[in-house]
PDB file of C-alpha atoms in Angstrom:
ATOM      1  CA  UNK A   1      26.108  82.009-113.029  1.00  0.00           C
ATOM      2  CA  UNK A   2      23.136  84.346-113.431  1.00  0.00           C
ATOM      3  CA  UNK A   3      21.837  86.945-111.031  1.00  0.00           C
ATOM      4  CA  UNK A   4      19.202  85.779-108.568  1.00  0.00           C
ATOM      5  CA  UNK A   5      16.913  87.907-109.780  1.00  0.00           C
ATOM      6  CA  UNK A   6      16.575  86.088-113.079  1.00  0.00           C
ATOM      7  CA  UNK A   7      16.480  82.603-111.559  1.00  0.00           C
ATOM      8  CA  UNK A   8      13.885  83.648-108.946  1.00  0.00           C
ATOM      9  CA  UNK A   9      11.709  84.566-111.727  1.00  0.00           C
ATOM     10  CA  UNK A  10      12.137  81.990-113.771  1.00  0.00           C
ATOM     11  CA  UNK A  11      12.702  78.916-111.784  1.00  0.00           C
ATOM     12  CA  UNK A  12      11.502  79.619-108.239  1.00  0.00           C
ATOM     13  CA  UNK A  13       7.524  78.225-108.713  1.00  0.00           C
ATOM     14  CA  UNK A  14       4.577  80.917-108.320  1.00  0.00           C
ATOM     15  CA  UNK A  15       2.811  80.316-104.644  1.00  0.00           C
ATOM     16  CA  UNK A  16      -0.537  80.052-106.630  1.00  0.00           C
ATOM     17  CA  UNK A  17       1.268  77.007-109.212  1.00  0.00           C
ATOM     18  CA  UNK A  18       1.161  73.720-108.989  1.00  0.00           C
ATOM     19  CA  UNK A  19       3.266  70.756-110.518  1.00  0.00           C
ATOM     20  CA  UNK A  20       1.116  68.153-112.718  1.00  0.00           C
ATOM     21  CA  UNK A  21       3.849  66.318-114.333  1.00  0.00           C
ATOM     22  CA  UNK A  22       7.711  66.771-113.825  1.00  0.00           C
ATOM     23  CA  UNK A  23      10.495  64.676-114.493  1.00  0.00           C
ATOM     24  CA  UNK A  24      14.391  65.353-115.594  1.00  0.00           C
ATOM     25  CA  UNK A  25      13.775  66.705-118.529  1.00  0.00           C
ATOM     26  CA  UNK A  26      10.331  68.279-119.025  1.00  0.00           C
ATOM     27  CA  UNK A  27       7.875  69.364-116.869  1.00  0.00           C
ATOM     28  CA  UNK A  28       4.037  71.262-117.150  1.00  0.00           C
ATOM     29  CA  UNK A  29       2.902  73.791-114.218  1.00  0.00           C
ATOM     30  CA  UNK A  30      -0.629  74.777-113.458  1.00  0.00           C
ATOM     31  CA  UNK A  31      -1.168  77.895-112.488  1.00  0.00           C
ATOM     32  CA  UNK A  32      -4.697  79.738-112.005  1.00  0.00           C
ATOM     33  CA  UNK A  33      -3.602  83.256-111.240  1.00  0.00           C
ATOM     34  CA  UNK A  34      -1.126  83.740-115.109  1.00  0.00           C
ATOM     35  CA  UNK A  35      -2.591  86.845-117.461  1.00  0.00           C
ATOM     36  CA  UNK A  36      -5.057  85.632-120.221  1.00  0.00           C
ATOM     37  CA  UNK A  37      -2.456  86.400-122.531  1.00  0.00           C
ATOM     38  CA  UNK A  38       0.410  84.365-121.306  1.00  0.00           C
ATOM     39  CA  UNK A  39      -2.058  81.204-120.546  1.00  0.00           C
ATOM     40  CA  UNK A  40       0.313  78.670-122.106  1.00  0.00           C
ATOM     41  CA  UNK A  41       4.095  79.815-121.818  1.00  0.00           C
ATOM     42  CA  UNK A  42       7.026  77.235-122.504  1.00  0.00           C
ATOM     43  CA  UNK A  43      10.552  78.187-121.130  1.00  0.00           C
ATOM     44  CA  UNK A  44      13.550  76.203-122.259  1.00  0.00           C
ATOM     45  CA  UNK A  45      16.652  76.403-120.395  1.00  0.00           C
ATOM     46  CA  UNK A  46      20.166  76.125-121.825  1.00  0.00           C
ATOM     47  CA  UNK A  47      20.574  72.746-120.012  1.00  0.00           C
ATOM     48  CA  UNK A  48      18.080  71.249-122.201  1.00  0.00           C
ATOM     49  CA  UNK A  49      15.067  71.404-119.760  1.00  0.00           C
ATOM     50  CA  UNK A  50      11.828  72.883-120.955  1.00  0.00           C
ATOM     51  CA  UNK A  51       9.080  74.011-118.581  1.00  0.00           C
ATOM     52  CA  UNK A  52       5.769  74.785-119.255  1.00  0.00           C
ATOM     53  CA  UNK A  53       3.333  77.042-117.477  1.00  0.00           C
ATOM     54  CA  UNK A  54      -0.407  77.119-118.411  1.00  0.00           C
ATOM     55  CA  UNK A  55      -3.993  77.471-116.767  1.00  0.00           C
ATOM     56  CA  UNK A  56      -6.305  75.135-115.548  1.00  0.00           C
ATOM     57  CA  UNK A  57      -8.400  75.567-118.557  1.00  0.00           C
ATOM     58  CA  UNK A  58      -5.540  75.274-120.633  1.00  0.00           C
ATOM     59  CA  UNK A  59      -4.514  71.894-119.150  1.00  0.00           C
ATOM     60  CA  UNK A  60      -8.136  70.622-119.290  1.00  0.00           C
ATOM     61  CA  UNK A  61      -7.841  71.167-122.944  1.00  0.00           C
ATOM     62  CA  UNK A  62      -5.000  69.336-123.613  1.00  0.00           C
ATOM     63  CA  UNK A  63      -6.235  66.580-121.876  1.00  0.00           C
ATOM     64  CA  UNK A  64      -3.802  66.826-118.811  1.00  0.00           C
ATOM     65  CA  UNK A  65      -4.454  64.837-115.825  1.00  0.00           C
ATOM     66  CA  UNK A  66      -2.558  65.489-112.046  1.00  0.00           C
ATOM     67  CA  UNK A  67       0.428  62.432-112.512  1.00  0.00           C
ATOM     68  CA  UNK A  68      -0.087  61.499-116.032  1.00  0.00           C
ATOM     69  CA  UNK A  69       3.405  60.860-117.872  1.00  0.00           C
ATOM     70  CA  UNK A  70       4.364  62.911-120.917  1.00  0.00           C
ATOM     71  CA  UNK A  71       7.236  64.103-122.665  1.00  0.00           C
ATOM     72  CA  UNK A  72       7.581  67.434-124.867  1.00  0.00           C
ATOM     73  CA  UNK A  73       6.798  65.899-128.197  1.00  0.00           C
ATOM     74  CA  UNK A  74       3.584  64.469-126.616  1.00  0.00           C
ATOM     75  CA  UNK A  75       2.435  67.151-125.565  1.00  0.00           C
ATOM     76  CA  UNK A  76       3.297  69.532-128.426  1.00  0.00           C
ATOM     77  CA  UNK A  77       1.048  66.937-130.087  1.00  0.00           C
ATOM     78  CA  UNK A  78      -2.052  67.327-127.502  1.00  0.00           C
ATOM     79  CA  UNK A  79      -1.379  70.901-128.163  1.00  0.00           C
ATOM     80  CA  UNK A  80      -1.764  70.373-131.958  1.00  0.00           C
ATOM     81  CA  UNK A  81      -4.618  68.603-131.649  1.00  0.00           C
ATOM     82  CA  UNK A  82      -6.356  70.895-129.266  1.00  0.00           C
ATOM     83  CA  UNK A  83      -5.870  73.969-131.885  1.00  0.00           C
ATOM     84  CA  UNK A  84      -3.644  75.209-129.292  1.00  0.00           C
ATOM     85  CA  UNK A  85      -0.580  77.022-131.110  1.00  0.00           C
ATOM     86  CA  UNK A  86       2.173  78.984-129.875  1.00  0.00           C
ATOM     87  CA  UNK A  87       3.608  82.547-130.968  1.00  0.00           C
ATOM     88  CA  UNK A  88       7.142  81.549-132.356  1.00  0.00           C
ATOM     89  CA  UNK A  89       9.857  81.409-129.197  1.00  0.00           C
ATOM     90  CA  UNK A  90      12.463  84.254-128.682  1.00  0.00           C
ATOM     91  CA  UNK A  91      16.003  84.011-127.137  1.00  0.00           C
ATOM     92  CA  UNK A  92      16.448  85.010-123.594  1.00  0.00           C
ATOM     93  CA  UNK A  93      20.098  86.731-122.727  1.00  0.00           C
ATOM     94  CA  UNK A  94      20.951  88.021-119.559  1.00  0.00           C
ATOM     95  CA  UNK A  95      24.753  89.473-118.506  1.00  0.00           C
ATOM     96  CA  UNK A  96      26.063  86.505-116.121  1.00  0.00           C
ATOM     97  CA  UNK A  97      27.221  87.557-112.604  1.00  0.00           C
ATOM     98  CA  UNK A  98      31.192  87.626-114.055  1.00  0.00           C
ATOM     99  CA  UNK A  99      29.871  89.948-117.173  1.00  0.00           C
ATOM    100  CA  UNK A 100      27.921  92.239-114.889  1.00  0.00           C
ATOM    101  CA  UNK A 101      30.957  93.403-112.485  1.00  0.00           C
ATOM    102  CA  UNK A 102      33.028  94.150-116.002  1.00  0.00           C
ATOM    103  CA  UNK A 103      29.911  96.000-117.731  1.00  0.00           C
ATOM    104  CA  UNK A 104      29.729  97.980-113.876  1.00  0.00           C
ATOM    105  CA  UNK A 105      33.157  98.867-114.530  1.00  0.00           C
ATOM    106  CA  UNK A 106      32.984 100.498-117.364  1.00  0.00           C
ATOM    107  CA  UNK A 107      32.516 104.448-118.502  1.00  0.00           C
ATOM    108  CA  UNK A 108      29.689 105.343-121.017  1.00  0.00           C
ATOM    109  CA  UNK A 109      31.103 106.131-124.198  1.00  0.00           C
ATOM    110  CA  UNK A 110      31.208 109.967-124.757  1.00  0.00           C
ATOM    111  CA  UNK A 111      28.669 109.600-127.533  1.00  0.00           C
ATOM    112  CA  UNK A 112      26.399 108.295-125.656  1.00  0.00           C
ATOM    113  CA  UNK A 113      23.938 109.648-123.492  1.00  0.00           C
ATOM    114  CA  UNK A 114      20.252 109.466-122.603  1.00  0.00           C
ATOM    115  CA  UNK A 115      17.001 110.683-123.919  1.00  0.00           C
ATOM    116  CA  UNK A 116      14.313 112.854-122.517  1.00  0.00           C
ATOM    117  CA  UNK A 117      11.002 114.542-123.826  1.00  0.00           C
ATOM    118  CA  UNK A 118      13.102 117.300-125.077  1.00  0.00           C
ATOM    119  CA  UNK A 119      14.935 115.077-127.723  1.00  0.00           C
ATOM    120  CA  UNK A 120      10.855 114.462-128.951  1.00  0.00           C
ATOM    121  CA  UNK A 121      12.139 116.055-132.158  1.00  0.00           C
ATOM    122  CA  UNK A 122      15.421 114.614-132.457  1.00  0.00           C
ATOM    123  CA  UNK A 123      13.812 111.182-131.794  1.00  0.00           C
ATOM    124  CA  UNK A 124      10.917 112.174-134.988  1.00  0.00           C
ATOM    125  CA  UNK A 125      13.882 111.945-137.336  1.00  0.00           C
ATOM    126  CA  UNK A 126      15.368 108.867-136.047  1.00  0.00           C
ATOM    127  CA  UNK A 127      11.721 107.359-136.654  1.00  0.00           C
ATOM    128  CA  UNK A 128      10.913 108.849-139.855  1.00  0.00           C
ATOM    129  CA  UNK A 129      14.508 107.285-141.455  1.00  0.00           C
ATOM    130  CA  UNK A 130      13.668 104.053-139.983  1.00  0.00           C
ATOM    131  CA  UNK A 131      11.286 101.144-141.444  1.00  0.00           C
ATOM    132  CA  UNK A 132       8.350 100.548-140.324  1.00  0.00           C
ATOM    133  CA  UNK A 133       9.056  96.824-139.985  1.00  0.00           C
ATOM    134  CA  UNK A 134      12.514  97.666-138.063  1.00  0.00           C
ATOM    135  CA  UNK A 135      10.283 100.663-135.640  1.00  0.00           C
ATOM    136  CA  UNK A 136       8.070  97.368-135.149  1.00  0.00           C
ATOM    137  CA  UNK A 137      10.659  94.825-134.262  1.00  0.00           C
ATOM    138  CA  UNK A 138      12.764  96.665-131.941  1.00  0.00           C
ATOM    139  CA  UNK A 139       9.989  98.874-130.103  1.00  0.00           C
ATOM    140  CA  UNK A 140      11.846 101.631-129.085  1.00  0.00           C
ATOM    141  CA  UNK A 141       9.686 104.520-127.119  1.00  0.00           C
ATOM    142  CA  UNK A 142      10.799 107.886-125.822  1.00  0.00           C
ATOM    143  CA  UNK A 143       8.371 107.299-123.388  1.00  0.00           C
ATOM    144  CA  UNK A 144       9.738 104.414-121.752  1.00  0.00           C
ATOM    145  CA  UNK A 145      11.023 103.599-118.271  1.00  0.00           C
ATOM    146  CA  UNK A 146      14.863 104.308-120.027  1.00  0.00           C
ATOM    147  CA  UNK A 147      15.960 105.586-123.339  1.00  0.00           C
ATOM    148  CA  UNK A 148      19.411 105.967-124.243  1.00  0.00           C
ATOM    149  CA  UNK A 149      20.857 106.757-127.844  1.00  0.00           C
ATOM    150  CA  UNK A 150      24.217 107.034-129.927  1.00  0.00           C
ATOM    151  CA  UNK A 151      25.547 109.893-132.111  1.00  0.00           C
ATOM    152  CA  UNK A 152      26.906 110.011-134.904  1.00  0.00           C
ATOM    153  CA  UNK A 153      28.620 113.688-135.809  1.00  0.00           C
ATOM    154  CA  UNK A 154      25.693 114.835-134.019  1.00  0.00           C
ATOM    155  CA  UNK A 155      22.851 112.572-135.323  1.00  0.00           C
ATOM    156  CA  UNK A 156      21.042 109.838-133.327  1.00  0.00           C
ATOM    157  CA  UNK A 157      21.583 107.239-135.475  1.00  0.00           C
ATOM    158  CA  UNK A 158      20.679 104.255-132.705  1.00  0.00           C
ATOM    159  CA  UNK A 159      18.113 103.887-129.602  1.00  0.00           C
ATOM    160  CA  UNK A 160      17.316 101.698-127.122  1.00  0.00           C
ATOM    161  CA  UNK A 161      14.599 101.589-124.827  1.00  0.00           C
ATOM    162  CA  UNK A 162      13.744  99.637-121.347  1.00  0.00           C
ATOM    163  CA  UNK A 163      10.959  98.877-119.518  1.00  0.00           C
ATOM    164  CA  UNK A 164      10.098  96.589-116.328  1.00  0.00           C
ATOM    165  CA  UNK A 165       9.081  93.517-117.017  1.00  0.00           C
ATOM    166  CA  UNK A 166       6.470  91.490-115.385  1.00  0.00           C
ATOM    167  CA  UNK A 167       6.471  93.345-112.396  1.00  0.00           C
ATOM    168  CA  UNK A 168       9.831  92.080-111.442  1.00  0.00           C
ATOM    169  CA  UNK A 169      13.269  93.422-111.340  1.00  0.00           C
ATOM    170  CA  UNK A 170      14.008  93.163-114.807  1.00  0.00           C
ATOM    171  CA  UNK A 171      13.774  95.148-117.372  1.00  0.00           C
ATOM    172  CA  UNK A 172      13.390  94.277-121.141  1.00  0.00           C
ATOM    173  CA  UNK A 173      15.376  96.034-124.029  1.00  0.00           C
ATOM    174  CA  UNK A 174      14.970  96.939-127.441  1.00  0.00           C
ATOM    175  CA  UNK A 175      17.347  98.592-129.732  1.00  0.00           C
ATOM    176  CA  UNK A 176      17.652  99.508-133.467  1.00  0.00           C
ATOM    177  CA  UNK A 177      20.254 101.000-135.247  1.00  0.00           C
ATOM    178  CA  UNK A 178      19.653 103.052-138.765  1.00  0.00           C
ATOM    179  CA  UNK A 179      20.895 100.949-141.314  1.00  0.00           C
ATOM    180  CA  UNK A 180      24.184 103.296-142.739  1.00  0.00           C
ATOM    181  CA  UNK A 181      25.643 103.248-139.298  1.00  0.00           C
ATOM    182  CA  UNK A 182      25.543  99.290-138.688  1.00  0.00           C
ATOM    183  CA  UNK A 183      28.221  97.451-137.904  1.00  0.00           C
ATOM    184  CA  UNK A 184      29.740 100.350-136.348  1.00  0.00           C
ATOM    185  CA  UNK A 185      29.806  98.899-132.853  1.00  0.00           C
ATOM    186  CA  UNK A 186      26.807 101.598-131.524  1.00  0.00           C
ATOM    187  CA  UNK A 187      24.366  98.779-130.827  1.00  0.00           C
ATOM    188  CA  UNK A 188      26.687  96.968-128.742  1.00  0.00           C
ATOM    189  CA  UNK A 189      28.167 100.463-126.757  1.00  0.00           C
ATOM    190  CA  UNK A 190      24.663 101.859-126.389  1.00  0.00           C
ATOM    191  CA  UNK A 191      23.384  98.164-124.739  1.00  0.00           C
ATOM    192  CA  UNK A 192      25.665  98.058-122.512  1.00  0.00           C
ATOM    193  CA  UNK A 193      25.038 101.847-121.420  1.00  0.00           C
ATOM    194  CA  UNK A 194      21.317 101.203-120.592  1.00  0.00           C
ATOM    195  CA  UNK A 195      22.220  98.044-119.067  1.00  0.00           C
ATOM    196  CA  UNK A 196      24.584  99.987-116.455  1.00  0.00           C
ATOM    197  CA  UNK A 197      21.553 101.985-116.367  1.00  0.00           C
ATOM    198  CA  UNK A 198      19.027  99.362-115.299  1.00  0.00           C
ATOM    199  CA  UNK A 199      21.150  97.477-112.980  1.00  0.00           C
ATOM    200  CA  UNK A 200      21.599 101.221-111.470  1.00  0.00           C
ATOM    201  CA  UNK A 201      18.169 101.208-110.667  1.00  0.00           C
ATOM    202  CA  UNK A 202      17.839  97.752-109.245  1.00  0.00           C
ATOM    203  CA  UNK A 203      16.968  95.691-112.367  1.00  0.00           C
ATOM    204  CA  UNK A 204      18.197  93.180-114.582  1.00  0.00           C
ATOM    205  CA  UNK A 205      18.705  93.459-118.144  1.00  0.00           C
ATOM    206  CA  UNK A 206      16.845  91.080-120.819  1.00  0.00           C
ATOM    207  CA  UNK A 207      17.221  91.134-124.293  1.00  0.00           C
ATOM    208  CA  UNK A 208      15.025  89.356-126.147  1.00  0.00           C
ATOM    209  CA  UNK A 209      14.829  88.617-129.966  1.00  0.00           C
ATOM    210  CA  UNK A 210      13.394  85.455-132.190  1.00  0.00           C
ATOM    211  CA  UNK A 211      15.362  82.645-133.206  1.00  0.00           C
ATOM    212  CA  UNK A 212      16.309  83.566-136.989  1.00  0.00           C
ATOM    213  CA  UNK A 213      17.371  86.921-136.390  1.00  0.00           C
ATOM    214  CA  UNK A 214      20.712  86.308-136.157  1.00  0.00           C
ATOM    215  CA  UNK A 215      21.832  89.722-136.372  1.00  0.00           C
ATOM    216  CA  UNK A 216      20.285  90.428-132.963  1.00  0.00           C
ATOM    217  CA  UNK A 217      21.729  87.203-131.569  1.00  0.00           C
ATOM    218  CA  UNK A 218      24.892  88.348-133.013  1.00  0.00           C
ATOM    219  CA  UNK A 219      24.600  91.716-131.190  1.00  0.00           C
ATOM    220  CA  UNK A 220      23.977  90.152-127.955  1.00  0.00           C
ATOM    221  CA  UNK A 221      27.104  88.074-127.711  1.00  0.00           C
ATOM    222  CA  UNK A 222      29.240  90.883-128.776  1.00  0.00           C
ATOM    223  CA  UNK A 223      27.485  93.256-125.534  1.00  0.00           C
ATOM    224  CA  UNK A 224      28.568  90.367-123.507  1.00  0.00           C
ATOM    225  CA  UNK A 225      25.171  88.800-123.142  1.00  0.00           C
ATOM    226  CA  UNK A 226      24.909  84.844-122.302  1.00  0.00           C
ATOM    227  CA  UNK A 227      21.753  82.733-123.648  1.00  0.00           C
ATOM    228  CA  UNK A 228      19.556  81.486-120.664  1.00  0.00           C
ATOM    229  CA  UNK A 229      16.825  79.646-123.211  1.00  0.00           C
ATOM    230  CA  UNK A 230      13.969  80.507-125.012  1.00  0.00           C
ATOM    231  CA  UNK A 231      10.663  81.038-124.413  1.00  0.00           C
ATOM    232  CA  UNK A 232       7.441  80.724-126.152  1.00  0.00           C
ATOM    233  CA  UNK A 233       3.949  81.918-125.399  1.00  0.00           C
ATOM    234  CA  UNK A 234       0.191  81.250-126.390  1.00  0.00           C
ATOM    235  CA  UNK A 235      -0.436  83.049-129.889  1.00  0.00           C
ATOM    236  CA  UNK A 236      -3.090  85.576-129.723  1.00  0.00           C
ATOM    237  CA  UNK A 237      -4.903  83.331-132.382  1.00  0.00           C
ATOM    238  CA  UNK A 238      -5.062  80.159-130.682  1.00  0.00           C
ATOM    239  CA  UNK A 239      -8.192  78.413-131.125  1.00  0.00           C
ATOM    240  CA  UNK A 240      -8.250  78.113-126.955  1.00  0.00           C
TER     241      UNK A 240
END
């Protein structure tokens, strides 16, 4: 259903991993080699099965042990009681092998095209009429791996930005749209325009937002994005 390159990474184990506890429905990875940052990372598929990835020192706080039982509310709890907590999970969507070939068949729409250093001060005005909480959520750069935007009668009123993710073929997106042009369908043209873009370039698209913002998750259905899960990680003020 999805491209391989999004099932390798998520699904295929690590050769550095190993399995402490799996079962139908839940299962908890070591693995000595993740970032100090993503030391605790729980992925849960559509299909109702959540995997979680931490570190050895991670799993010796919890009180893990190689074999021993546990479901998902079990251990939330030894995280809880550790002090361990988690950042708040985000969607996952990816286009599905089917969406892909009718996104690759598609033309860019005329008022849409990419960005370069030279639209620096075209890009300073989309910033300056944006929030600073929307500039925050959506992390658009003109200085990322690939920036495309929409015009309106000659003003950029929405950008998106990519960049490769985890050093594997994917490539994470961010978009935001000024809010007198929403609902306008730009968001959903321009995401599918850098998606062309990324898959011309050997990666996968990933759009990622949290849980409650249902205007994103709204956005990605109507670009023809499918949910794979969510995902959580370690918050950078857990207590371990």
């Amino acid at each position: 259903m999805f491209p391989s390159p999004i099932i390798d990474f998520w699904l295929t184990p690590s050769p550095t991993s190993r399995l402490l506890y799996g079962d139908d429905a839940f299962s908890v990875t070591v693995d000595a080699a993740l970032d100090e940052d993503e030391r605790l990372t729980v992925l849960t598929t559509t299909d109702g099965k959540t995997r979680v990835l931490l570190t050895p020192a991670v799993a010796e706080a919890v009180g893990m042990e190689d074999g021993q039982p546990v479901d998902e509310a079990g251990f939330r709890q030894r995280l809880e009681k550790s002090g361990i907590s988690l950042h708040g999970a985000d969607n996952l969507f990816y286009f599905t092998d089917e969406a892909r070939e009718t996104l690759l068949g598609e033309p860019d729409d005329p008022s849409i095209r990419p960005l370069t250093e030279a639209d620096a001060g075209v890009f300073g005005q989309f910033e300056a009429a944006a929030s600073e909480q929307d500039l925050d959520d959506a992390s658009v750069e003109l200085d990322h791996w690939a920036v495309y935007g929409a015009f309106d009668d000659g003003r950029l009123v929405c950008a998106a930005s990519m960049y490769p993710w985890h050093d594997a073929p994917l490539a994470d997106l961010g978009v935001l749209t000024l809010p007198p042009y929403r609902g306008k369908g730009h968001a959903r043209r321009l995401v599918r325009a850098i998606a062309r873009h990324a898959i011309a370039r050997g990666h996968e698209p990933q759009y990622r937002c949290q849980l409650d913002n249902h205007a994103s998750v709204a956005l990605a259905g109507s670009a023809g994005l499918t949910r794979f899960g969510t995902w959580d990680i370690v918050s950078p003020d857990s207590a371990a």
